[in-house]
Amino acid sequence: MEMKSKVLITGGTGYLGKRLVKASLGQGHETYVLYRPEIGVDIEKVQMLLSFKEQGAHLVQGSFNDRRSLVNAVRLVDVVICAISGVHIRSHQILLQLKLVDAIKEAGNVKRFLPSEFGTDPAKMENAMEPGRVTFDDKMVVRKAIEDAGIPFTYVSANCFAGYFLGGLCQPGHIIPSREHVSILGSGKEKAIYVDEDDIATYTIMAIDDPRTLNKTLYIMPPRNILSQREVVQIWEKLIGKELRKSSISSEEFLASMREQDYAEQVGLTHYYHVCFEGCLTKFEIGDEGEEASKLYPKVKYTTVEEYMKRYL
């Protein structure tokens, strides 16, 4: 039987990171989780790390501010996956990965690096608006560093995290679906792609030893989950047996309201604008530089939008 790669996950206690740890262990990989000495008395993260250890993960202390600790951690494994936050309303740390790139280059043993991406493909967002484009620009800086260093990679474009988009019926600032009212963004007919966060982790781990995804972008685009906001709302209405009151927000109204928010909120709202008003996730074809996850791994039973939304009943 072919040996599975050893995996190091940074950002393993985060929203997606903890799912990546679970998926890596579940798929039989020897899994290492980097934890920072600065964790201090963050009891929830400590308890999570201990639970990883009980499940069979190895805990490795290291810091992005300590190059030697990063190099030593990287030398333990074959694959490095970074899941540090790139969301401004939490902590935007994308460029910290440049230190990890340097450590991987020095270590010289890594067969694959998966940087913290997992959302919209930044290579498709060269015309993104300010201030939201900073996320895409920073990710492209990291990509260039990876490729300039000759590090084998897989980029993962997972589109819309279901918890953020489906939970709020595609409305920014909402993560629990209303049973009374919904604001439709624009026509509400632009298609987006919604993916269960556990499925993102499953597909990601399946790709790390797959030669078909080497030096390519893995797009996670489950066909049954490519829906418009109106279609998402219709699914929710069917589940609750009730039609919601609807109002609409024009692109001009959305942008005017966005400009009244603080910088971090504006960054996130810009992303919503490109997804919900422009349909940026479905306006391109996957070329030779990419692969689609549900086609590569048809045996994975991904969670459909309707299945996901039943948890809110």
mmCIF file of N, CA and C in Angstrom, residues 4-13 17 20-21 24-25 29-36 49 57-64 67-84 97 99-101 103-104 107 109-116 118 204-205 208-209:
data_model
loop_
_atom_site.group_PDB
_atom_site.id
_atom_site.type_symbol
_atom_site.label_atom_id
_atom_site.label_comp_id
_atom_site.label_asym_id
_atom_site.label_seq_id
_atom_site.Cartn_x
_atom_site.Cartn_y
_atom_site.Cartn_z
ATOM 1 N N LYS A 4 1.077 7.174 2.960
ATOM 2 C CA LYS A 4 0.435 8.485 2.962
ATOM 3 C C LYS A 4 1.408 9.535 3.493
ATOM 4 N N SER A 5 1.323 10.708 2.961
ATOM 5 C CA SER A 5 2.207 11.789 3.378
ATOM 6 C C SER A 5 1.977 12.168 4.838
ATOM 7 N N LYS A 6 3.052 12.609 5.472
ATOM 8 C CA LYS A 6 2.951 13.223 6.785
ATOM 9 C C LYS A 6 2.572 14.692 6.569
ATOM 10 N N VAL A 7 1.666 15.195 7.405
ATOM 11 C CA VAL A 7 1.075 16.516 7.171
ATOM 12 C C VAL A 7 1.285 17.420 8.376
ATOM 13 N N LEU A 8 1.712 18.652 8.106
ATOM 14 C CA LEU A 8 1.771 19.695 9.128
ATOM 15 C C LEU A 8 0.696 20.725 8.819
ATOM 16 N N ILE A 9 -0.115 21.051 9.818
ATOM 17 C CA ILE A 9 -1.169 22.045 9.647
ATOM 18 C C ILE A 9 -0.889 23.220 10.569
ATOM 19 N N THR A 10 -0.784 24.414 9.977
ATOM 20 C CA THR A 10 -0.675 25.636 10.775
ATOM 21 C C THR A 10 -2.035 26.319 10.772
ATOM 22 N N GLY A 11 -2.375 26.934 11.888
ATOM 23 C CA GLY A 11 -3.726 27.488 12.026
ATOM 24 C C GLY A 11 -4.733 26.399 12.328
ATOM 25 N N GLY A 12 -4.274 25.342 12.973
ATOM 26 C CA GLY A 12 -5.111 24.161 13.177
ATOM 27 C C GLY A 12 -6.240 24.320 14.169
ATOM 28 N N THR A 13 -6.236 25.388 14.955
ATOM 29 C CA THR A 13 -7.344 25.587 15.896
ATOM 30 C C THR A 13 -8.392 26.548 15.350
ATOM 31 N N GLY A 17 -9.158 25.258 10.039
ATOM 32 C CA GLY A 17 -8.009 24.457 10.450
ATOM 33 C C GLY A 17 -8.378 23.233 11.264
ATOM 34 N N LEU A 20 -9.524 20.592 8.993
ATOM 35 C CA LEU A 20 -8.424 19.993 8.244
ATOM 36 C C LEU A 20 -7.693 18.957 9.092
ATOM 37 N N VAL A 21 -7.504 19.266 10.380
ATOM 38 C CA VAL A 21 -6.868 18.294 11.284
ATOM 39 C C VAL A 21 -7.710 17.027 11.355
ATOM 40 N N SER A 24 -7.500 15.109 8.046
ATOM 41 C CA SER A 24 -6.189 14.498 7.856
ATOM 42 C C SER A 24 -6.053 13.231 8.687
ATOM 43 N N LEU A 25 -6.455 13.313 9.941
ATOM 44 C CA LEU A 25 -6.421 12.119 10.802
ATOM 45 C C LEU A 25 -7.382 11.056 10.277
ATOM 46 N N HIS A 29 -3.544 10.063 7.691
ATOM 47 C CA HIS A 29 -2.249 10.738 7.596
ATOM 48 C C HIS A 29 -1.664 10.957 8.989
ATOM 49 N N GLU A 30 -0.363 10.750 9.112
ATOM 50 C CA GLU A 30 0.323 11.161 10.324
ATOM 51 C C GLU A 30 0.281 12.683 10.332
ATOM 52 N N THR A 31 -0.341 13.237 11.360
ATOM 53 C CA THR A 31 -0.704 14.652 11.340
ATOM 54 C C THR A 31 -0.032 15.410 12.474
ATOM 55 N N TYR A 32 0.599 16.519 12.109
ATOM 56 C CA TYR A 32 1.265 17.394 13.065
ATOM 57 C C TYR A 32 0.542 18.736 13.070
ATOM 58 N N VAL A 33 0.346 19.289 14.254
ATOM 59 C CA VAL A 33 -0.337 20.580 14.391
ATOM 60 C C VAL A 33 0.615 21.565 15.048
ATOM 61 N N LEU A 34 0.895 22.656 14.349
ATOM 62 C CA LEU A 34 1.764 23.688 14.889
ATOM 63 C C LEU A 34 0.983 24.546 15.881
ATOM 64 N N TYR A 35 1.558 24.732 17.067
ATOM 65 C CA TYR A 35 0.923 25.659 18.001
ATOM 66 C C TYR A 35 1.953 26.666 18.486
ATOM 67 N N ARG A 36 1.482 27.866 18.737
ATOM 68 C CA ARG A 36 2.371 28.977 19.072
ATOM 69 C C ARG A 36 2.612 29.058 20.577
ATOM 70 N N LEU A 49 -6.317 21.599 21.179
ATOM 71 C CA LEU A 49 -5.049 20.942 20.866
ATOM 72 C C LEU A 49 -4.924 19.609 21.585
ATOM 73 N N ALA A 57 -2.951 13.119 16.825
ATOM 74 C CA ALA A 57 -2.100 14.142 16.216
ATOM 75 C C ALA A 57 -0.880 14.406 17.091
ATOM 76 N N HIS A 58 0.176 14.893 16.448
ATOM 77 C CA HIS A 58 1.376 15.329 17.153
ATOM 78 C C HIS A 58 1.335 16.852 17.274
ATOM 79 N N LEU A 59 1.595 17.370 18.459
ATOM 80 C CA LEU A 59 1.631 18.810 18.668
ATOM 81 C C LEU A 59 3.072 19.293 18.576
ATOM 82 N N VAL A 60 3.288 20.314 17.759
ATOM 83 C CA VAL A 60 4.626 20.842 17.533
ATOM 84 C C VAL A 60 4.629 22.335 17.856
ATOM 85 N N GLN A 61 5.484 22.738 18.779
ATOM 86 C CA GLN A 61 5.555 24.163 19.109
ATOM 87 C C GLN A 61 6.396 24.893 18.077
ATOM 88 N N GLY A 62 5.891 26.026 17.635
ATOM 89 C CA GLY A 62 6.617 26.824 16.656
ATOM 90 C C GLY A 62 5.972 28.180 16.506
ATOM 91 N N SER A 63 6.713 29.118 15.974
ATOM 92 C CA SER A 63 6.213 30.479 15.827
ATOM 93 C C SER A 63 6.665 31.064 14.505
ATOM 94 N N PHE A 64 5.821 31.871 13.901
ATOM 95 C CA PHE A 64 6.195 32.578 12.677
ATOM 96 C C PHE A 64 7.287 33.601 12.958
ATOM 97 N N ARG A 67 12.180 31.586 13.064
ATOM 98 C CA ARG A 67 12.447 30.859 11.821
ATOM 99 C C ARG A 67 12.935 29.432 12.076
ATOM 100 N N ARG A 68 13.819 29.262 13.064
ATOM 101 C CA ARG A 68 14.364 27.930 13.321
ATOM 102 C C ARG A 68 13.267 26.961 13.737
ATOM 103 N N SER A 69 12.321 27.414 14.538
ATOM 104 C CA SER A 69 11.231 26.526 14.970
ATOM 105 C C SER A 69 10.363 26.122 13.783
ATOM 106 N N LEU A 70 10.158 27.049 12.837
ATOM 107 C CA LEU A 70 9.378 26.726 11.646
ATOM 108 C C LEU A 70 10.101 25.698 10.780
ATOM 109 N N VAL A 71 11.395 25.898 10.571
ATOM 110 C CA VAL A 71 12.180 24.962 9.757
ATOM 111 C C VAL A 71 12.160 23.577 10.380
ATOM 112 N N ASN A 72 12.336 23.515 11.698
ATOM 113 C CA ASN A 72 12.338 22.220 12.385
ATOM 114 C C ASN A 72 10.988 21.522 12.253
ATOM 115 N N ALA A 73 9.902 22.291 12.332
ATOM 116 C CA ALA A 73 8.566 21.703 12.198
ATOM 117 C C ALA A 73 8.346 21.176 10.785
ATOM 118 N N VAL A 74 8.748 21.970 9.806
ATOM 119 C CA VAL A 74 8.569 21.590 8.403
ATOM 120 C C VAL A 74 9.347 20.318 8.068
ATOM 121 N N ARG A 75 10.504 20.154 8.667
ATOM 122 C CA ARG A 75 11.338 18.982 8.370
ATOM 123 C C ARG A 75 10.739 17.670 8.872
ATOM 124 N N LEU A 76 9.685 17.750 9.660
ATOM 125 C CA LEU A 76 9.041 16.543 10.180
ATOM 126 C C LEU A 76 8.082 15.907 9.179
ATOM 127 N N VAL A 77 7.733 16.645 8.097
ATOM 128 C CA VAL A 77 6.594 16.232 7.273
ATOM 129 C C VAL A 77 6.902 16.286 5.785
ATOM 130 N N ASP A 78 5.915 15.831 5.013
ATOM 131 C CA ASP A 78 5.994 15.872 3.552
ATOM 132 C C ASP A 78 5.144 16.996 2.966
ATOM 133 N N VAL A 79 4.040 17.291 3.654
ATOM 134 C CA VAL A 79 3.061 18.264 3.156
ATOM 135 C C VAL A 79 2.789 19.298 4.247
ATOM 136 N N VAL A 80 2.738 20.568 3.847
ATOM 137 C CA VAL A 80 2.386 21.644 4.774
ATOM 138 C C VAL A 80 1.101 22.300 4.288
ATOM 139 N N ILE A 81 0.135 22.431 5.202
ATOM 140 C CA ILE A 81 -1.116 23.121 4.893
ATOM 141 C C ILE A 81 -1.241 24.299 5.847
ATOM 142 N N CYS A 82 -1.433 25.470 5.297
ATOM 143 C CA CYS A 82 -1.583 26.665 6.126
ATOM 144 C C CYS A 82 -3.047 27.097 6.126
ATOM 145 N N ALA A 83 -3.597 27.275 7.319
ATOM 146 C CA ALA A 83 -4.996 27.691 7.441
ATOM 147 C C ALA A 83 -5.118 28.919 8.331
ATOM 148 N N ILE A 84 -4.078 29.761 8.358
ATOM 149 C CA ILE A 84 -4.188 30.983 9.153
ATOM 150 C C ILE A 84 -5.213 31.916 8.525
ATOM 151 N N GLN A 97 2.623 34.207 5.801
ATOM 152 C CA GLN A 97 3.018 32.960 5.152
ATOM 153 C C GLN A 97 4.350 33.073 4.413
ATOM 154 N N LYS A 99 7.016 33.957 5.678
ATOM 155 C CA LYS A 99 7.991 33.359 6.586
ATOM 156 C C LYS A 99 7.951 31.834 6.493
ATOM 157 N N LEU A 100 6.762 31.309 6.298
ATOM 158 C CA LEU A 100 6.616 29.857 6.148
ATOM 159 C C LEU A 100 7.211 29.401 4.822
ATOM 160 N N VAL A 101 7.021 30.189 3.781
ATOM 161 C CA VAL A 101 7.620 29.876 2.481
ATOM 162 C C VAL A 101 9.144 29.812 2.610
ATOM 163 N N ALA A 103 10.857 29.130 5.283
ATOM 164 C CA ALA A 103 11.213 27.948 6.071
ATOM 165 C C ALA A 103 11.125 26.680 5.228
ATOM 166 N N ILE A 104 10.089 26.589 4.390
ATOM 167 C CA ILE A 104 9.935 25.424 3.514
ATOM 168 C C ILE A 104 11.089 25.354 2.523
ATOM 169 N N ALA A 107 14.178 24.192 4.435
ATOM 170 C CA ALA A 107 14.098 22.782 4.837
ATOM 171 C C ALA A 107 14.357 21.853 3.653
ATOM 172 N N ASN A 109 12.557 19.717 2.020
ATOM 173 C CA ASN A 109 12.019 18.352 1.981
ATOM 174 C C ASN A 109 10.535 18.273 1.639
ATOM 175 N N VAL A 110 9.862 19.427 1.538
ATOM 176 C CA VAL A 110 8.400 19.422 1.391
ATOM 177 C C VAL A 110 7.996 19.069 -0.033
ATOM 178 N N LYS A 111 7.100 18.100 -0.152
ATOM 179 C CA LYS A 111 6.617 17.649 -1.457
ATOM 180 C C LYS A 111 5.429 18.466 -1.959
ATOM 181 N N ARG A 112 4.757 19.160 -1.023
ATOM 182 C CA ARG A 112 3.586 19.946 -1.420
ATOM 183 C C ARG A 112 3.272 20.980 -0.336
ATOM 184 N N PHE A 113 2.957 22.194 -0.764
ATOM 185 C CA PHE A 113 2.515 23.248 0.146
ATOM 186 C C PHE A 113 1.160 23.746 -0.312
ATOM 187 N N LEU A 114 0.210 23.809 0.622
ATOM 188 C CA LEU A 114 -1.108 24.368 0.366
ATOM 189 C C LEU A 114 -1.257 25.622 1.220
ATOM 190 N N PRO A 115 -1.107 26.800 0.618
ATOM 191 C CA PRO A 115 -1.201 28.034 1.399
ATOM 192 C C PRO A 115 -2.639 28.341 1.793
ATOM 193 N N SER A 116 -2.793 29.318 2.650
ATOM 194 C CA SER A 116 -4.124 29.704 3.108
ATOM 195 C C SER A 116 -4.837 30.491 2.012
ATOM 196 N N PHE A 118 -8.535 29.003 -0.020
ATOM 197 C CA PHE A 118 -9.816 28.396 0.354
ATOM 198 C C PHE A 118 -11.053 29.233 0.034
ATOM 199 N N THR A 204 -9.693 18.798 0.366
ATOM 200 C CA THR A 204 -8.323 19.302 0.471
ATOM 201 C C THR A 204 -7.355 18.177 0.809
ATOM 202 N N ILE A 205 -7.707 17.376 1.805
ATOM 203 C CA ILE A 205 -6.802 16.296 2.219
ATOM 204 C C ILE A 205 -6.705 15.223 1.134
ATOM 205 N N ILE A 208 -3.848 16.107 -1.457
ATOM 206 C CA ILE A 208 -2.441 16.369 -1.135
ATOM 207 C C ILE A 208 -1.479 15.325 -1.706
ATOM 208 N N ASP A 209 -1.941 14.108 -1.922
ATOM 209 C CA ASP A 209 -1.082 13.074 -2.503
ATOM 210 C C ASP A 209 -1.470 12.736 -3.937
#
